[in-house]
Short mmCIF file of C-alpha atoms in Angstrom, two decimals:
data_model
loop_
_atom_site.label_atom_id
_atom_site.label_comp_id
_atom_site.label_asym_id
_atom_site.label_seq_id
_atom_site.Cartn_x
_atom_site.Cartn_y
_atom_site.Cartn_z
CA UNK W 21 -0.72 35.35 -52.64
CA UNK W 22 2.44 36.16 -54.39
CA UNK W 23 5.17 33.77 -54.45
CA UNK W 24 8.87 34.45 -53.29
CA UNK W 25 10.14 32.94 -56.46
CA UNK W 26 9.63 33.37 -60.12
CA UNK W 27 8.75 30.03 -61.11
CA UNK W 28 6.47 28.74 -63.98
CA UNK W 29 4.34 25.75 -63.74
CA UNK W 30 5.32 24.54 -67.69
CA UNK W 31 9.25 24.74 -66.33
CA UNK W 32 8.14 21.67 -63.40
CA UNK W 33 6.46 19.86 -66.54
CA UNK W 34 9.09 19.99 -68.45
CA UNK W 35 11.14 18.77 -65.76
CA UNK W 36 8.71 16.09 -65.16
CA UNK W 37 8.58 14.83 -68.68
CA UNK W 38 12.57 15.10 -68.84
CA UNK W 39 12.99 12.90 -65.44
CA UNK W 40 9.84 10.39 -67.14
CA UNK W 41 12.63 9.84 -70.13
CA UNK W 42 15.42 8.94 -67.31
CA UNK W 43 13.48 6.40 -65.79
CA UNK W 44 14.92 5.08 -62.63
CA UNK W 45 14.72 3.67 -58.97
CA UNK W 46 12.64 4.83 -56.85
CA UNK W 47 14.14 6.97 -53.80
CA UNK W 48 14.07 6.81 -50.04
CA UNK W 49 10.50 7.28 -49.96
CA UNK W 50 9.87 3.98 -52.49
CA UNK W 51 7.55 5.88 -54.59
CA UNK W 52 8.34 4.98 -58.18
CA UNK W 53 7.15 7.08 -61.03
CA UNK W 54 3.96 4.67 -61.47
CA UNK W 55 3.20 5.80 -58.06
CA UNK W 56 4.24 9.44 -58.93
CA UNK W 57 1.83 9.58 -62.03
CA UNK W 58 -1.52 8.11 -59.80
CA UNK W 59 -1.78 11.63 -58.35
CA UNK W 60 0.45 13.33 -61.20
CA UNK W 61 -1.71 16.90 -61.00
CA UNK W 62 -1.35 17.19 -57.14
CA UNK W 63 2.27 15.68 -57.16
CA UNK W 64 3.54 18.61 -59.88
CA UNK W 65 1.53 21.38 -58.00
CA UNK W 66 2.84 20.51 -54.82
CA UNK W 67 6.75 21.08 -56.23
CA UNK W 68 6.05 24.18 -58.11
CA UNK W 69 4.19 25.90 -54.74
CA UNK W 70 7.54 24.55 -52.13
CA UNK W 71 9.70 26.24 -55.03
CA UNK W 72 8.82 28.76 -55.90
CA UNK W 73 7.50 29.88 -52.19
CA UNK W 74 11.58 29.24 -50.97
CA UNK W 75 10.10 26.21 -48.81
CA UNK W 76 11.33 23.50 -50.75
CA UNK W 77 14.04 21.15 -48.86
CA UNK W 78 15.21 17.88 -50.18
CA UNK W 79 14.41 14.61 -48.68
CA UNK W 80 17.23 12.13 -47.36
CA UNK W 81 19.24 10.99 -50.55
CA UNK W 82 19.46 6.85 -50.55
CA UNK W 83 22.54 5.47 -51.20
CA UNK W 84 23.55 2.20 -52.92
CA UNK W 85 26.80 0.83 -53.97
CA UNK W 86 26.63 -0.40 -57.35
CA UNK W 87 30.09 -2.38 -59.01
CA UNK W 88 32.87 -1.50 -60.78
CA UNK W 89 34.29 -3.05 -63.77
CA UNK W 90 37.84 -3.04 -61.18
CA UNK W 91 35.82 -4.70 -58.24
CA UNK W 92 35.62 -1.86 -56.39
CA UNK W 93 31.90 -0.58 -55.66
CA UNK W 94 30.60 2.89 -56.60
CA UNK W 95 28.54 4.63 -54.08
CA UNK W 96 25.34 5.81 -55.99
CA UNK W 97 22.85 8.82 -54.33
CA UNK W 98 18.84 8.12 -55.37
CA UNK W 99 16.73 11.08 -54.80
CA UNK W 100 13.25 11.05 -54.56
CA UNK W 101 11.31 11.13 -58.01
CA UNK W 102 9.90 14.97 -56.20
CA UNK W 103 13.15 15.72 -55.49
CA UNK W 104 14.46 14.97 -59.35
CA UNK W 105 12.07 16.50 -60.58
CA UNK W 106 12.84 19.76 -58.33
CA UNK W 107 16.64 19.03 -59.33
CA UNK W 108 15.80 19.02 -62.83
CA UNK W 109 13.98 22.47 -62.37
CA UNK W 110 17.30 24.27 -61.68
CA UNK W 111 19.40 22.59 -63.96
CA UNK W 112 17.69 23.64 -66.99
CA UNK W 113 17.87 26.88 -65.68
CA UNK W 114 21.26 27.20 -64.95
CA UNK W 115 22.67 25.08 -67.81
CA UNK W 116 21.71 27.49 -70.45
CA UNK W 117 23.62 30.51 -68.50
CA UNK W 118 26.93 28.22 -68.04
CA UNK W 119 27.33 26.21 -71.41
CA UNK W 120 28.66 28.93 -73.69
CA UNK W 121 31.44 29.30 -71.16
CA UNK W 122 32.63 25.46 -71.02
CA UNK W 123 35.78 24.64 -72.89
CA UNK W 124 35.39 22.80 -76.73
CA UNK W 125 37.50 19.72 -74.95
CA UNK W 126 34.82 18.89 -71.71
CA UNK W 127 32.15 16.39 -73.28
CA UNK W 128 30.86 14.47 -69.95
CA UNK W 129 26.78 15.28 -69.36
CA UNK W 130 26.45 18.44 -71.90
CA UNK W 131 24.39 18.61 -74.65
CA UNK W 132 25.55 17.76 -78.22
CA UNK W 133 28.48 16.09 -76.80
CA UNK W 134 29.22 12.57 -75.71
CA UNK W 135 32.00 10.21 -75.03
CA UNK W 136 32.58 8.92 -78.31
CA UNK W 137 33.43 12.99 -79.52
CA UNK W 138 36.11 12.58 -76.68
CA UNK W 139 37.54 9.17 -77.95
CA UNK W 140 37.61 10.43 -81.54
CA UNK W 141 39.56 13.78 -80.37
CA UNK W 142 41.88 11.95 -78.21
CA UNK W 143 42.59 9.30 -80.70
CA UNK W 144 44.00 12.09 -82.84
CA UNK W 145 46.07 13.69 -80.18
CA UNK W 146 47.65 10.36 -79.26
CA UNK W 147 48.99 10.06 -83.16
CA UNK W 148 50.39 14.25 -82.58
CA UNK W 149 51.86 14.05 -79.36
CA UNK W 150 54.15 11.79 -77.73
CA UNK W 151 53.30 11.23 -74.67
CA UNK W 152 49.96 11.21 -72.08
CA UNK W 153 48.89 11.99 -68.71
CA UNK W 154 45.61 9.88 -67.80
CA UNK W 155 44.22 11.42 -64.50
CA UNK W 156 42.30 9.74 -61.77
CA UNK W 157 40.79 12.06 -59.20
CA UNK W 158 40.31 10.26 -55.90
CA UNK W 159 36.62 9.96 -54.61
CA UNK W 160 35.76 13.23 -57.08
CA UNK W 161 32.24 13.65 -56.16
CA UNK W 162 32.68 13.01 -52.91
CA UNK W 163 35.40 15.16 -52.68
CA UNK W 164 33.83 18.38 -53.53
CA UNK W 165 34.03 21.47 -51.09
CA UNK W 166 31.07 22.88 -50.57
CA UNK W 167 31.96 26.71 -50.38
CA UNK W 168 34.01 26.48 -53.53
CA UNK W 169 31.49 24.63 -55.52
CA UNK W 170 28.70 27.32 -54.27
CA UNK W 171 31.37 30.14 -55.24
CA UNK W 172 31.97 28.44 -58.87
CA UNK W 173 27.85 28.50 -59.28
CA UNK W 174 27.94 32.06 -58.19
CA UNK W 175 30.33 32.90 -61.27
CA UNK W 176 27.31 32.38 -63.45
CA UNK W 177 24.18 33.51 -61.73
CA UNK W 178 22.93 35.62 -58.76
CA UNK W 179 19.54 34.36 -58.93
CA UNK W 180 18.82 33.44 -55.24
CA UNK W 181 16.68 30.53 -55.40
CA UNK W 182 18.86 28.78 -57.32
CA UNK W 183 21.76 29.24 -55.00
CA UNK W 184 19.43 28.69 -52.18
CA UNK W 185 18.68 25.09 -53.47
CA UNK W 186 21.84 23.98 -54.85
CA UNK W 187 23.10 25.00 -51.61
CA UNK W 188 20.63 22.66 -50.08
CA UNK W 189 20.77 19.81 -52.26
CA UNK W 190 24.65 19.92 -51.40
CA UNK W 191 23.83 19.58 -47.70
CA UNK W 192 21.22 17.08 -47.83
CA UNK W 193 21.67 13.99 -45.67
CA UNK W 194 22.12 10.68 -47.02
CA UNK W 195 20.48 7.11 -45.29
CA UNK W 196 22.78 3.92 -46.42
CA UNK W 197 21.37 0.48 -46.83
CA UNK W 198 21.94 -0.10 -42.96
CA UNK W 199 19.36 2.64 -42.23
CA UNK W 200 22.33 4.72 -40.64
CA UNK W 201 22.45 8.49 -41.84
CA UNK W 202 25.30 10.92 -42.49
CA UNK W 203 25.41 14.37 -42.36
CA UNK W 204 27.48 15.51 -45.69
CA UNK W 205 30.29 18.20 -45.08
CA UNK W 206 31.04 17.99 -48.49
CA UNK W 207 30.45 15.85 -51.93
CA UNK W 208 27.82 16.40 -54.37
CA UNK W 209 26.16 12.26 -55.17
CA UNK W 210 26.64 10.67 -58.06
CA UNK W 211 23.10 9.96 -58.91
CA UNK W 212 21.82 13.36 -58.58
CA UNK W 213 20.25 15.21 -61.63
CA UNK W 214 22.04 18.27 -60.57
CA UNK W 215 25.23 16.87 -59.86
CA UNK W 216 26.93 16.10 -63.30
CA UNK W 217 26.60 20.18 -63.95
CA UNK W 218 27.88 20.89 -60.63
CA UNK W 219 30.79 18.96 -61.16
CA UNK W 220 31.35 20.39 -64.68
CA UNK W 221 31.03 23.61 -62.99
CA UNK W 222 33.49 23.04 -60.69
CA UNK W 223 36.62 21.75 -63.13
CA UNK W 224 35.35 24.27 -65.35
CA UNK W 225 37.05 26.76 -63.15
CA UNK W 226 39.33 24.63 -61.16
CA UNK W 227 41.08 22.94 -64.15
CA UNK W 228 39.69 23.72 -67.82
CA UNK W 229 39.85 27.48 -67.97
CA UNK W 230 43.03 26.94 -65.44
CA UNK W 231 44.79 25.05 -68.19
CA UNK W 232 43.66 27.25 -70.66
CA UNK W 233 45.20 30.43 -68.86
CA UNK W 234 48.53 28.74 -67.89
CA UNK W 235 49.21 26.09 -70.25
CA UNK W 236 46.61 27.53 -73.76
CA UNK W 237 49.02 25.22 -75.80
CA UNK W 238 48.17 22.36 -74.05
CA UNK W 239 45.55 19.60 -75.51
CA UNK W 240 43.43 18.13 -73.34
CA UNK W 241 39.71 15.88 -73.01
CA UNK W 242 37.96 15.67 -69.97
CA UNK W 243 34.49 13.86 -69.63
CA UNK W 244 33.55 14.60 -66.02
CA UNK W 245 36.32 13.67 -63.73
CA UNK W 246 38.06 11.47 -66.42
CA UNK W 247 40.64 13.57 -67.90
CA UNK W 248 43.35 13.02 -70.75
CA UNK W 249 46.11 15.61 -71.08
CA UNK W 250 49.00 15.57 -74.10
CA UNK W 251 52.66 16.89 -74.45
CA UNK W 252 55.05 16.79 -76.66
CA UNK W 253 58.13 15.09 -73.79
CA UNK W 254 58.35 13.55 -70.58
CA UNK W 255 60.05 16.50 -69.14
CA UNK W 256 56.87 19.20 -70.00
CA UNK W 257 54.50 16.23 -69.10
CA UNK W 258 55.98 16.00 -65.36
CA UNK W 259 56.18 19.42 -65.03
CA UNK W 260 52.34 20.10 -65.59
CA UNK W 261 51.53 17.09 -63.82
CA UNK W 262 53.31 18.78 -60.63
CA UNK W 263 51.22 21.77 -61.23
CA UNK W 264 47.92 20.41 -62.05
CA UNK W 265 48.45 18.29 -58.38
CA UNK W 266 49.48 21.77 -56.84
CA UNK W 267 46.23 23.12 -58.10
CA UNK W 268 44.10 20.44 -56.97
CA UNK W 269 45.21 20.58 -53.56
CA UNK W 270 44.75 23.94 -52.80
CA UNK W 271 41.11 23.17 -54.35
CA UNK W 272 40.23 20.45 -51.97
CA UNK W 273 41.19 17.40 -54.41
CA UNK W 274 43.36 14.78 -55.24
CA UNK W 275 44.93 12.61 -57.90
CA UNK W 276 44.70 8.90 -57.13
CA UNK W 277 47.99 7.76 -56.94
CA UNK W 278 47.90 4.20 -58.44
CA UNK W 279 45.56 5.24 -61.20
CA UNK W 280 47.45 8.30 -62.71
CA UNK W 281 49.42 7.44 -64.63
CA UNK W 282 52.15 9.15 -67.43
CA UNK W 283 51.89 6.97 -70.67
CA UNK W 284 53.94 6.81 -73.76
CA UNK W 285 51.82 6.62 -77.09
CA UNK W 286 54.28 4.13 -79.11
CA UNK W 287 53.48 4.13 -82.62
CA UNK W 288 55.77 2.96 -85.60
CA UNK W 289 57.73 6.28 -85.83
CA UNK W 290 58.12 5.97 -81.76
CA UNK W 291 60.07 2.94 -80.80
CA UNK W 292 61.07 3.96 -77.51
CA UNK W 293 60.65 1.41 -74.50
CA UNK W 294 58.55 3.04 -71.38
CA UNK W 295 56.48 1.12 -68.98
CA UNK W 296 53.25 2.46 -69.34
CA UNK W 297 52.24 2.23 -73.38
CA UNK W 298 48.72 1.94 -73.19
CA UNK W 299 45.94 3.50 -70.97
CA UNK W 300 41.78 3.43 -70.56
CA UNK W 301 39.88 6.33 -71.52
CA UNK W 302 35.72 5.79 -71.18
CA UNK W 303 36.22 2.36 -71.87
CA UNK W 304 38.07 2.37 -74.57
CA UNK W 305 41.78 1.09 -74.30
CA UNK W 306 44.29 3.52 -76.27
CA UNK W 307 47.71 1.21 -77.06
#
């Protein structure tokens, strides 16, 4: 019988073999990827038919709060090891057809790119410019609107299964610890394969190429939701910061208050006296 979907069986085993590398916990169903491999054939056929026949829904994501270096804890989404494996299917679909479009300054999750490339570049930007604007977005991935986020994937493809299961994955419920379960209205979890390119999506459009159209002059590194933008005086710097929290709000997000933060990059050619001097960037602190 012909399937709804065009789906190969090598794209779930390369999906497989890419989730394998990852490792990780099991989710809600406790099957761990020992368990997974036992009945590997049937496990891998049974993904590609739900696929690529449109039947496909995701289990209940599990979520666990792991801690922050701050104290705080960090709510964490485990799929299934199915249901990464599914995840995985549509990301390395859609990341091909999105990456050429990303700006040269986003480095979180994308290949050929990593945090130390953003430390490097920012490092240099601190010595040209004067002055910094480290951004916090409050609760980011939980944060995301759902409609918006489906209408930034739509940007890049029109293929309907795709969209179908991103759109799912999006909804799916989550169980906490407690065994109680939440419907999700919005918020993509951190722990998903899919979610890192979602989100990268997402600020693609909502701040990248924004910046880029109203402010091209404008440095900038952004790794994810941690973001680092430059100017040459306080006056420009609080001027974009007002518009970058204008632009947020009208898409559904929000800087963090106490963690954003306008610093001034002394050096020995800047003696100036500010406040804020020194700031954290992916672990690394910039003084």
């Amino acid at each position: 019988m012909a399937k709804s979907f065009e789906l190969s069986k090598h794209a779930v085993w390369d999906a497989y073999l890419a989730v394998k590398a990852n490792k990780g916990a099991a989710g809600i169903d406790g099957q761990t990827l020992e368990d997974f491999d036992a009945d590997l054939k049937n496990n891998l056929y049974k993904i590609w038919n739900r696929l690529s026949s449109g039947s496909y829904f995701p289990p209940l994501i599990r979520r666990v709060e792991i801690p922050k270096s701050n104290g705080t804890l960090r709510p964490l989404g485990i799929p299934t090891i199915s249901d990464r494996i599914a995840q995985m299917v549509i990301k390395n679909r859609l990341e091909p057809l999105v990456e050429p479009h990303f700006h040269d300054d986003s480095y979180g999750y994308r290949p050929g790119k990593s945090a130390l490339d953003a430390i490097a570049q920012t490092r240099q930007r601190c010595w040209r410019d004067d002055w910094v604007l480290d951004m916090d977005i409050k609760g980011f991935f939980d944060a995301l609107d759902h409609g918006l986020v489906m209408k930034a994937v739509a940007k890049y493809t029109d293929c309907k299964w795709m969209l179908l299961y991103i759109e799912r994955w999006l909804k799916a419920d989550v169980i906490l610890t407690n065994g109680e379960r939440i419907c999700r209205e919005k918020g993509t979890p951190q722990g998903g394969v899919i979610s890192p390119l979602l989100a990268n999506i997402f600020l693609h459009l909502v701040f990248d190429k924004w910046m880029q159209t109203h402010f091209p002059c404008i440095h900038l590194e952004r790794y994810a939701d941690d973001i680092v933008v430059h100017c040459r005086s306080e006056t420009q710097l609080e001027m974009i910061e007002r518009q970058i929290r204008q632009r947020f709000t009208r898409c559904g997000l929000e800087l963090c208050q106490e963690k954003t933060k306008i610093v001034y990059c002394k050096d020995s050619n800047r003696d100036e006296q500010y406040p804020n001097q020194s700031f954290d960037f992916l672990g690394y602190t910039f003084r």
